[in-house]
Coordinates of C-alpha atoms in Angstrom, one line a residue:
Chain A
X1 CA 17.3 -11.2 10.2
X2 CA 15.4 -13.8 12.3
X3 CA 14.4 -17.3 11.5
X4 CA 11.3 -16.2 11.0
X5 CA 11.7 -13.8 8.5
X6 CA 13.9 -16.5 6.6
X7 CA 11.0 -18.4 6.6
X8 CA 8.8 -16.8 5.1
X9 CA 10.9 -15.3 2.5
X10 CA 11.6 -16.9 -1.1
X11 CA 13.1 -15.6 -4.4
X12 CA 11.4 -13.8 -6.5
X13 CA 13.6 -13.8 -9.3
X14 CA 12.1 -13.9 -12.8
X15 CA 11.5 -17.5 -14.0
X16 CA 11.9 -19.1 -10.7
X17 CA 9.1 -21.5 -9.9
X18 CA 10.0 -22.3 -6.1
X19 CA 12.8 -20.2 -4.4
X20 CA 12.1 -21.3 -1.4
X21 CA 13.8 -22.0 1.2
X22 CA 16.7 -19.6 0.6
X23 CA 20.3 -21.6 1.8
X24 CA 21.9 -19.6 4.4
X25 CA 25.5 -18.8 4.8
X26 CA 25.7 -17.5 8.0
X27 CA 29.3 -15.6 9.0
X28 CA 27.9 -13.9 12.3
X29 CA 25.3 -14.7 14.5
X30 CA 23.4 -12.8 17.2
X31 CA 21.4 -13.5 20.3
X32 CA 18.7 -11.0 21.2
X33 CA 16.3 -11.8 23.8
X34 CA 12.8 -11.4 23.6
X35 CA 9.6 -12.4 25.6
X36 CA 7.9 -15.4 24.9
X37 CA 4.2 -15.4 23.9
X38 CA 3.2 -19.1 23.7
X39 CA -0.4 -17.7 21.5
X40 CA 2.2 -16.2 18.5
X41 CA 3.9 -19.5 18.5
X42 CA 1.0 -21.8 18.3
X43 CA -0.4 -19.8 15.0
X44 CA 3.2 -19.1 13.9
X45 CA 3.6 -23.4 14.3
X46 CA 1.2 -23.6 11.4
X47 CA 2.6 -21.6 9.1
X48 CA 6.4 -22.7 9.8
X49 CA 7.5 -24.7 7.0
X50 CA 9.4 -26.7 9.4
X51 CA 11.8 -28.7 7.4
X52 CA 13.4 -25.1 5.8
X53 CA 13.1 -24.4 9.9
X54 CA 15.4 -27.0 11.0
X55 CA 17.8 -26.5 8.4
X56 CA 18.0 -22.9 8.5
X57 CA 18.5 -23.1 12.4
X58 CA 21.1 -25.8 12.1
X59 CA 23.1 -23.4 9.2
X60 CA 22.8 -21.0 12.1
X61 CA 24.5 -23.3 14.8
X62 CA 21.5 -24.3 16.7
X63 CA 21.2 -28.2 16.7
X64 CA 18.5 -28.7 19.2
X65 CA 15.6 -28.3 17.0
X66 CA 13.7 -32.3 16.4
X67 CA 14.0 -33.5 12.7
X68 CA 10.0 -34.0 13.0
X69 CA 7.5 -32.0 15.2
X70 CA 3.6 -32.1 15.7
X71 CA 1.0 -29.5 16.9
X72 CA 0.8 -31.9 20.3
X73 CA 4.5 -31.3 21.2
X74 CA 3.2 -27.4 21.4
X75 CA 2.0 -28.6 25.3
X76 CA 5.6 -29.3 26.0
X77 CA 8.0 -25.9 27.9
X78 CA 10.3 -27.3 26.0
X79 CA 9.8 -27.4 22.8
X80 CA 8.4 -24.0 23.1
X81 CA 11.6 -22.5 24.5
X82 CA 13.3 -24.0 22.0
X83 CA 11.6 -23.2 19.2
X84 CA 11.4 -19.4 20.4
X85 CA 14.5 -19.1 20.7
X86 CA 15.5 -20.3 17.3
X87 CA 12.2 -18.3 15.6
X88 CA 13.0 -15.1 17.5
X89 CA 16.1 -15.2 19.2
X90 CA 18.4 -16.3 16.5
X91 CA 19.9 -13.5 14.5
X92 CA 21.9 -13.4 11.4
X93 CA 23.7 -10.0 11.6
X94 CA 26.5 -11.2 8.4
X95 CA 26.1 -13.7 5.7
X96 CA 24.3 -14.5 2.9
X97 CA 21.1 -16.4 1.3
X98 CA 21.1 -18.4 -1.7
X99 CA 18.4 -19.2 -3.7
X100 CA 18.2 -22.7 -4.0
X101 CA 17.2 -23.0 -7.7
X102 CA 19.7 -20.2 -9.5
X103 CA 22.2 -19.8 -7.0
X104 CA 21.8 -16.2 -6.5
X105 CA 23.6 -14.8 -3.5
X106 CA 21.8 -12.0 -1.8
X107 CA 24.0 -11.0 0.9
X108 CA 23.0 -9.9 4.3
X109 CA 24.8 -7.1 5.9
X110 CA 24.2 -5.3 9.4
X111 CA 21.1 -7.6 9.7
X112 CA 19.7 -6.7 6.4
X113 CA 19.0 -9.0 3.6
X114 CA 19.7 -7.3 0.4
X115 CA 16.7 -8.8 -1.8
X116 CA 17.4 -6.1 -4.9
X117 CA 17.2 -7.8 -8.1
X118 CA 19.4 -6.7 -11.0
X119 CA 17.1 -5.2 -14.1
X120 CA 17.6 -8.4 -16.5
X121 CA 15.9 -10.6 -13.1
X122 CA 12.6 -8.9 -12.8
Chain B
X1 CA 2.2 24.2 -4.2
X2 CA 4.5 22.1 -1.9
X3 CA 7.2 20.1 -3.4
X4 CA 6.7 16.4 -3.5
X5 CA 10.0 13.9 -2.8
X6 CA 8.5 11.8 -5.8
X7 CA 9.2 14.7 -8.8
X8 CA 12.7 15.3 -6.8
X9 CA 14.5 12.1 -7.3
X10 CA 14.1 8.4 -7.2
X11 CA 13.3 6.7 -3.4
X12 CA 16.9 5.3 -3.1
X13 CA 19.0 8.5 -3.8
X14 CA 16.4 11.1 -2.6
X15 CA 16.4 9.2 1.1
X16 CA 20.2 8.9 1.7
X17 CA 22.2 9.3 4.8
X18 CA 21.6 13.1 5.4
X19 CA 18.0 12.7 4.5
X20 CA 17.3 9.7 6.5
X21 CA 19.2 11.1 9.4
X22 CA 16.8 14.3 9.1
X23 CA 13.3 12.4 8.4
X24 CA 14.0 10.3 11.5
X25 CA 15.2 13.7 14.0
X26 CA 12.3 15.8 12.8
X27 CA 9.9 15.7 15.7
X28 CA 6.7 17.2 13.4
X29 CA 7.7 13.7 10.6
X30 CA 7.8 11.6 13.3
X31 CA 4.6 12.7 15.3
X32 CA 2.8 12.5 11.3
X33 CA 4.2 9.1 11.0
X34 CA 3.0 7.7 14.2
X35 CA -0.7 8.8 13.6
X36 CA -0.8 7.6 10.4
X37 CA 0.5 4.6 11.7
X38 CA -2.1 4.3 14.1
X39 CA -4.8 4.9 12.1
X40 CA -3.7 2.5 9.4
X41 CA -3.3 -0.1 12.1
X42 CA -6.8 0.7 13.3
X43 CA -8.2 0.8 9.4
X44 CA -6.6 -2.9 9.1
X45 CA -9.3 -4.1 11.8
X46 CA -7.2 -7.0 13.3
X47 CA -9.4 -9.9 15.2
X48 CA -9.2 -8.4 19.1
X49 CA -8.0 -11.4 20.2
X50 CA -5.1 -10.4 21.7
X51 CA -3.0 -12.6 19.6
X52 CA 0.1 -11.1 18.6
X53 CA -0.1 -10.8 14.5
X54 CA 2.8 -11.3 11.5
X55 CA 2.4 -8.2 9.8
X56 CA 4.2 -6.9 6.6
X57 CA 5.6 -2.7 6.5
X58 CA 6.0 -1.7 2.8
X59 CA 8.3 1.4 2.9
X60 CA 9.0 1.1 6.4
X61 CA 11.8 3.5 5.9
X62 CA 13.6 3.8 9.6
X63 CA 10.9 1.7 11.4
X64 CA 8.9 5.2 12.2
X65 CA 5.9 3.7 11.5
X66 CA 6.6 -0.3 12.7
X67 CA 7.5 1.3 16.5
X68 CA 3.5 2.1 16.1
X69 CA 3.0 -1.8 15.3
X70 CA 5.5 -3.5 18.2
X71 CA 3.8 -0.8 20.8
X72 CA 0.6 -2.5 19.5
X73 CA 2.0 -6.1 20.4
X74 CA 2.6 -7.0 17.3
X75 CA 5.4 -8.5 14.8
X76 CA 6.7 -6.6 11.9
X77 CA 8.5 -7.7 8.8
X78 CA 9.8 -4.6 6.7
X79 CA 10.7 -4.2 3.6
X80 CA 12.0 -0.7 1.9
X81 CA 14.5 0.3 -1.3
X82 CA 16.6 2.8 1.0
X83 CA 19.4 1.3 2.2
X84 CA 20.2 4.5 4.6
X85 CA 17.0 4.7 5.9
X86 CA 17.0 0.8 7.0
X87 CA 20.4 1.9 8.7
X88 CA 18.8 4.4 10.7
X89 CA 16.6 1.8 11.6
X90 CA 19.1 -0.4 12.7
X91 CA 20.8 2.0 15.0
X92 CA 17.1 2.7 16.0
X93 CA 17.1 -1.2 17.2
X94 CA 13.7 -1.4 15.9
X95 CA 11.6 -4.7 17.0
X96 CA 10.9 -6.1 13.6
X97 CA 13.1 -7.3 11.0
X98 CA 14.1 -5.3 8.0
X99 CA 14.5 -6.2 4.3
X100 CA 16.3 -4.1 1.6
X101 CA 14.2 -4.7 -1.6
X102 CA 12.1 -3.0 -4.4
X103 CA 8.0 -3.3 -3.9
X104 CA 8.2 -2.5 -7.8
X105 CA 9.5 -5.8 -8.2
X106 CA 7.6 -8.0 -6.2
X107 CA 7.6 -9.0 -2.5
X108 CA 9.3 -11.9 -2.3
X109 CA 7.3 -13.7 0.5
X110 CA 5.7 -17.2 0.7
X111 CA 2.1 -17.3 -0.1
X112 CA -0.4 -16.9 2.3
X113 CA 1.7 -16.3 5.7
X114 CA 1.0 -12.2 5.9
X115 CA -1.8 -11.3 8.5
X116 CA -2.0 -7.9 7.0
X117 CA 0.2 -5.1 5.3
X118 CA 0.4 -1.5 6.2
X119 CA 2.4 0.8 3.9
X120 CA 2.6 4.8 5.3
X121 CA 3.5 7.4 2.5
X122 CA 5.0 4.9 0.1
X123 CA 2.7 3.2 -2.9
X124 CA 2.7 6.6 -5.4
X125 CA 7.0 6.0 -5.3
X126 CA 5.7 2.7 -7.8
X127 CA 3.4 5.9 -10.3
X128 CA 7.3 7.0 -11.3
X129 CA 9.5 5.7 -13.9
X130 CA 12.9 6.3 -12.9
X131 CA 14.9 3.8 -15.0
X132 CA 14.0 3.1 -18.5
X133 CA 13.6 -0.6 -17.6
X134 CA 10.5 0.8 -15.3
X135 CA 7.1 1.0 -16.2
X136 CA 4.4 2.0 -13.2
X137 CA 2.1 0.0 -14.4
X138 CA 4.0 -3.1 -14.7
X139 CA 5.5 -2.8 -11.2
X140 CA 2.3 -1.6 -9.6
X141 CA 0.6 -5.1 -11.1
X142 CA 4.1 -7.2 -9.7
X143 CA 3.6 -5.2 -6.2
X144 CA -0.1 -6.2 -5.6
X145 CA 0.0 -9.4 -7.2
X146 CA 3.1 -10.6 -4.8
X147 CA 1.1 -8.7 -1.9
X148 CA -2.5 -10.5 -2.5
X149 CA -0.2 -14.1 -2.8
X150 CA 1.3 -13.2 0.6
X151 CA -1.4 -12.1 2.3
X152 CA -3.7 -14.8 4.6
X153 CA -7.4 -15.2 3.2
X154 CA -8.8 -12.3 4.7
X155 CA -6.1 -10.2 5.5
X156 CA -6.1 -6.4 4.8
X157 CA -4.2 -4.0 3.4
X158 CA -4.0 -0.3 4.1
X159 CA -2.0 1.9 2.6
X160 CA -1.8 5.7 3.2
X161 CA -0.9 7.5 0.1
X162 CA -0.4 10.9 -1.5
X163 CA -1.6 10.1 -4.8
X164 CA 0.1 13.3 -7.1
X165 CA -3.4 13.5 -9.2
X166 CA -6.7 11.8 -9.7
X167 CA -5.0 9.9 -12.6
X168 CA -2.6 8.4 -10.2
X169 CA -5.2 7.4 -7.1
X170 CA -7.1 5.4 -10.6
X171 CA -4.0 3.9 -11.6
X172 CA -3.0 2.9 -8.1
X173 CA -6.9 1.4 -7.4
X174 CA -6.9 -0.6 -10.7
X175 CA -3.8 -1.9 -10.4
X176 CA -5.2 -3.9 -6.7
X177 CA -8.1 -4.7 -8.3
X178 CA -6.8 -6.3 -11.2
X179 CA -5.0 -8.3 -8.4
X180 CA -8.0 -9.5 -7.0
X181 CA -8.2 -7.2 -4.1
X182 CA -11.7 -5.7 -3.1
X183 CA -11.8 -2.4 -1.5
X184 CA -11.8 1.5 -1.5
X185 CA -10.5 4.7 -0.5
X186 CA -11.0 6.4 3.1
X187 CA -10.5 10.1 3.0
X188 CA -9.8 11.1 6.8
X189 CA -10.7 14.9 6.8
X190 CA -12.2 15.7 3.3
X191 CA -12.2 19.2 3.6
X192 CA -8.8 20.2 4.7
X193 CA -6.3 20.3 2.4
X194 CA -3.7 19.9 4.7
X195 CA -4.9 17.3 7.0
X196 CA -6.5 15.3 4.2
X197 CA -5.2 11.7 4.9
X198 CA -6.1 9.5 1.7
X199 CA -6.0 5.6 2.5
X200 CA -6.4 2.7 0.6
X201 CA -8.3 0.0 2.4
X202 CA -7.9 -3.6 0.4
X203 CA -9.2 -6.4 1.5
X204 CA -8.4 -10.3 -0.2
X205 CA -10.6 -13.0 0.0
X206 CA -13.3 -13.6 1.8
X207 CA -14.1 -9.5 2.0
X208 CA -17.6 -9.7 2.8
X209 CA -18.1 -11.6 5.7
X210 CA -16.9 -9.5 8.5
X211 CA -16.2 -6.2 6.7
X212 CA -16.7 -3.5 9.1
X213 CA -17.9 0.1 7.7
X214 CA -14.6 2.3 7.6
X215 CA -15.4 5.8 7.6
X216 CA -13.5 8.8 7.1
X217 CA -12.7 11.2 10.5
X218 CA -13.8 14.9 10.2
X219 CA -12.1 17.5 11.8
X220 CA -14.4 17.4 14.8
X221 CA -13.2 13.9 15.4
X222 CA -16.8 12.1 14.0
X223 CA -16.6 9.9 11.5
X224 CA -18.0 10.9 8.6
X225 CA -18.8 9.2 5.3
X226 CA -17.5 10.8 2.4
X227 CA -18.1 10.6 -1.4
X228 CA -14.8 8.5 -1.6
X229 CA -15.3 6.7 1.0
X230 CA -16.6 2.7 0.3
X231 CA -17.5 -0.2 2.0
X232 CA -17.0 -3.7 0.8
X233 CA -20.0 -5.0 0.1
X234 CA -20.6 -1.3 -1.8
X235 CA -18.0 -1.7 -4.7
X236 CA -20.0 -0.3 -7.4
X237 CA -19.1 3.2 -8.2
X238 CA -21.5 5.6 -9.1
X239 CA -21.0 6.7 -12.7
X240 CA -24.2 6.0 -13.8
X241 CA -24.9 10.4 -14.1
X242 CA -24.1 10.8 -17.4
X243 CA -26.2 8.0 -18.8
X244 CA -29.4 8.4 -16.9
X245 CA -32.3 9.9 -19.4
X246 CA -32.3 13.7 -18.5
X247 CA -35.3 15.2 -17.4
X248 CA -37.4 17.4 -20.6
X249 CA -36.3 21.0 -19.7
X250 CA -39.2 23.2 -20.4
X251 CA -38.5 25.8 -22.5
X252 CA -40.7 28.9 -20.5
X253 CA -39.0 31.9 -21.9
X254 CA -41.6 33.5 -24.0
X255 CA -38.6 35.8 -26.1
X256 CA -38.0 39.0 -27.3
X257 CA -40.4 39.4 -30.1
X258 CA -40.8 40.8 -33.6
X259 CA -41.1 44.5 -32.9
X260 CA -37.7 43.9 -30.9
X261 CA -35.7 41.8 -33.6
X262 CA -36.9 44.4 -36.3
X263 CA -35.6 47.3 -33.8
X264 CA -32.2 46.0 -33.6
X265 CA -31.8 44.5 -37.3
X266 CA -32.3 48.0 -38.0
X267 CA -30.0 49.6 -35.9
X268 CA -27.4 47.1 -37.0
X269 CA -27.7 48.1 -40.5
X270 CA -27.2 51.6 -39.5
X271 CA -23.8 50.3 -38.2
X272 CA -22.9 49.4 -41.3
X273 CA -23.1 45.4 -40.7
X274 CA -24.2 42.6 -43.1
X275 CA -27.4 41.7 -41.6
X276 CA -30.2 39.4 -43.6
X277 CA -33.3 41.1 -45.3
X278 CA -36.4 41.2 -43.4
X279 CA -38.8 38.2 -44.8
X280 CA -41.8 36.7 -43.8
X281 CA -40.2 34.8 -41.8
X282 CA -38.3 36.9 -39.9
X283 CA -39.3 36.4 -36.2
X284 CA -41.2 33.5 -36.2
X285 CA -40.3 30.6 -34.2
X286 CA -39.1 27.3 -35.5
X287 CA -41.5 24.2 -35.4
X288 CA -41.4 22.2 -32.9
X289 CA -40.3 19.2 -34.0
X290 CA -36.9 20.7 -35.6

């Protein structure tokens, strides 16, 4: 699962009024590469939360990510080849997310987050 | 009749590792999926701006049908209940990123972020209960409730369903309705009941600005507009048949007679049956106004 799949995933457990962002736990990383389209990252910018972003890539080992960032830093290489790489490079192939209200665990395995709730959650 | 997956056993034990393995080999599934794919893609009318779009698979199953959306340059989220079908997806090494979740219990995804949803061959799973705790109408409303919240303003949806009966295609259609959604079915070839494609277009938001006319294909390849077949801005469904004031239908036949009726009261009483005594009024016909 990529960065920014986390990112626009909550929980959607019954009773759970913001389960988002999910906490990661990350066990094993992955790099994949993948071309760069500076358009998708522009109109993916605005809908980044990008607090949950930084966090999320930091859980994930990647500290180069700015605390803040602004639409104008989009003109900088840079940034963009940063923030690619931690949108759609960054893999978490074992680990877990947690929801950050009930604590939930909803482990990832093989790449795959496993977001089944139990019958008494729905 | 053909046999339907759905009436064989629920989604996650009818698509296990053998199944999977065989859905994904089978060049004929494959070559259905990808058309379908295609056509959903084109039915979701995505701005030609050569941006590359966020889009959202329900039921992507081994990624058949999200290959269809990366060769179009886009990117592709997935979600789907079969665990052994995602794995065949991931030794696929499909583009997009896979999720292992229920659509009968809501898609767990921040509002507003979705540029669209395609779904091939999956919605009528949510018409059957397979668990006590299930009820299809329940999880249909938590399905397209968490869809239209995670959808963009404007977004589509399109969905390509086998809907069991006409019962099911209703309970599907109000169920996204109810959501907010506005919308209708496309029937690609109407008259073929093997071809016959059903899709569920749904639009959220602002519909009506730029909604282009879908129309269904025909089997020479035009597009034809079926009965079925809506446009946005034409939501209202024609039932208004059975209440229109029927047309006065002249009554011309002059009948049979006196002579006639006399004839075969007779010959009925020669047969031995009960028939009424000839009156004065025997023959005549009724006022008008009766």
């Amino acid at each position: 699962m990529r960065l920014i799949t986390h990112n626009m995933l909550s929980s959607n457990i019954k009773g759970v009024v913001n389960g988002f962002p999910l906490r990661i736990e990350a066990e094993k990383v992955v790099e994949k590469t993948m071309e760069m389209n500076s358009e998708f990252l522009e109109k993916m910018f605005e809908k980044v939360d990008w607090k949950a972003f930084v966090d999320a890539s930091r859980a994930m080992g990647y500290t180069e990510l700015p605390e803040e960032a602004n639409s104008s830093m989009l003109d900088s290489d840079e940034f963009l080849n940063r923030f690619h790489h931690a949108l759609l490079e960054l893999d978490l192939e074992e680990g877990a997310l947690v929801c950050p209200e009930t604590g939930r665990r909803f482990p990832v395995s093989k790449g795959i987050p496993n977001m089944l709730l139990h019958e008494d959650e729905v | 009749m053909a046999s339907r997956p759905e009436v064989i056993a629920p989604p996650e034990i009818f698509y296990d590792d053998a199944e999977a393995r065989k859905y994904t080999s089978s060049s004929r599934i494959v070559q259905i999926q990808a058309t379908l794919s295609e056509r959903a893609l084109e039915l979701l009318a995505l701005p030609d701006d050569g941006v590359p779009k966020l889009l959202l698979d329900i039921g992507c199953g081994s990624g058949l049908s999200g290959e269809t959306i990366s060769e179009n340059g886009h990117h592709w989220i997935g979600l789907d209940i079969s665990a052994s079908m995602l794995n065949v997806a991931v030794e696929r090494e499909v583009e997009g990123d896979l999720l292992l979740g229920d659509m009968g219990q809501g898609i767990g995804i921040r509002p507003g972020v979705m540029d669209g949803a395609i779904s091939i061959s999956a919605v009528q799973w949510l018409c059957n209960a397979d668990k006590s705790s299930h009820n299809p109408r329940l999880r249909l409303k938590a399905f397209f409730t968490s869809l239209y919240k995670c959808l963009s303003n404007g977004a589509r949806a399109v969905f390509q369903v086998y809907p069991e009966n006409i019962d099911q295609r209703e309970l599907i259609l109000n169920a996204a309705m109810h959501a907010g959604f506005a919308g209708g079915i496309v029937v690609d070839f109407p008259h073929s009941s093997k071809k016959r494609k059903e899709f569920l277009v749904l639009t959220c938001g602002q519909c009506s600005v730029n909604a282009s006319i879908s129309k269904g294909k025909n089997e020479d390849g035009e597009s034809c507009s079926d009965d079925d077949s809506e446009d946005e801005e034409n939501q209202t469904v024609c039932i208004s048949d059975r209440h229109r004031p029927r047309k006065k239908q002249k009554n011309n036949k002059v009948g049979k007679g006196k002579e006639w009726l006399l004839r075969k009261k007779e010959q009925m009483r020669r047969r031995g049956n009960v028939v009424p005594p000839n009156t004065k009024y025997t023959g005549r016909k009724r006022k008008d106004r009766f």
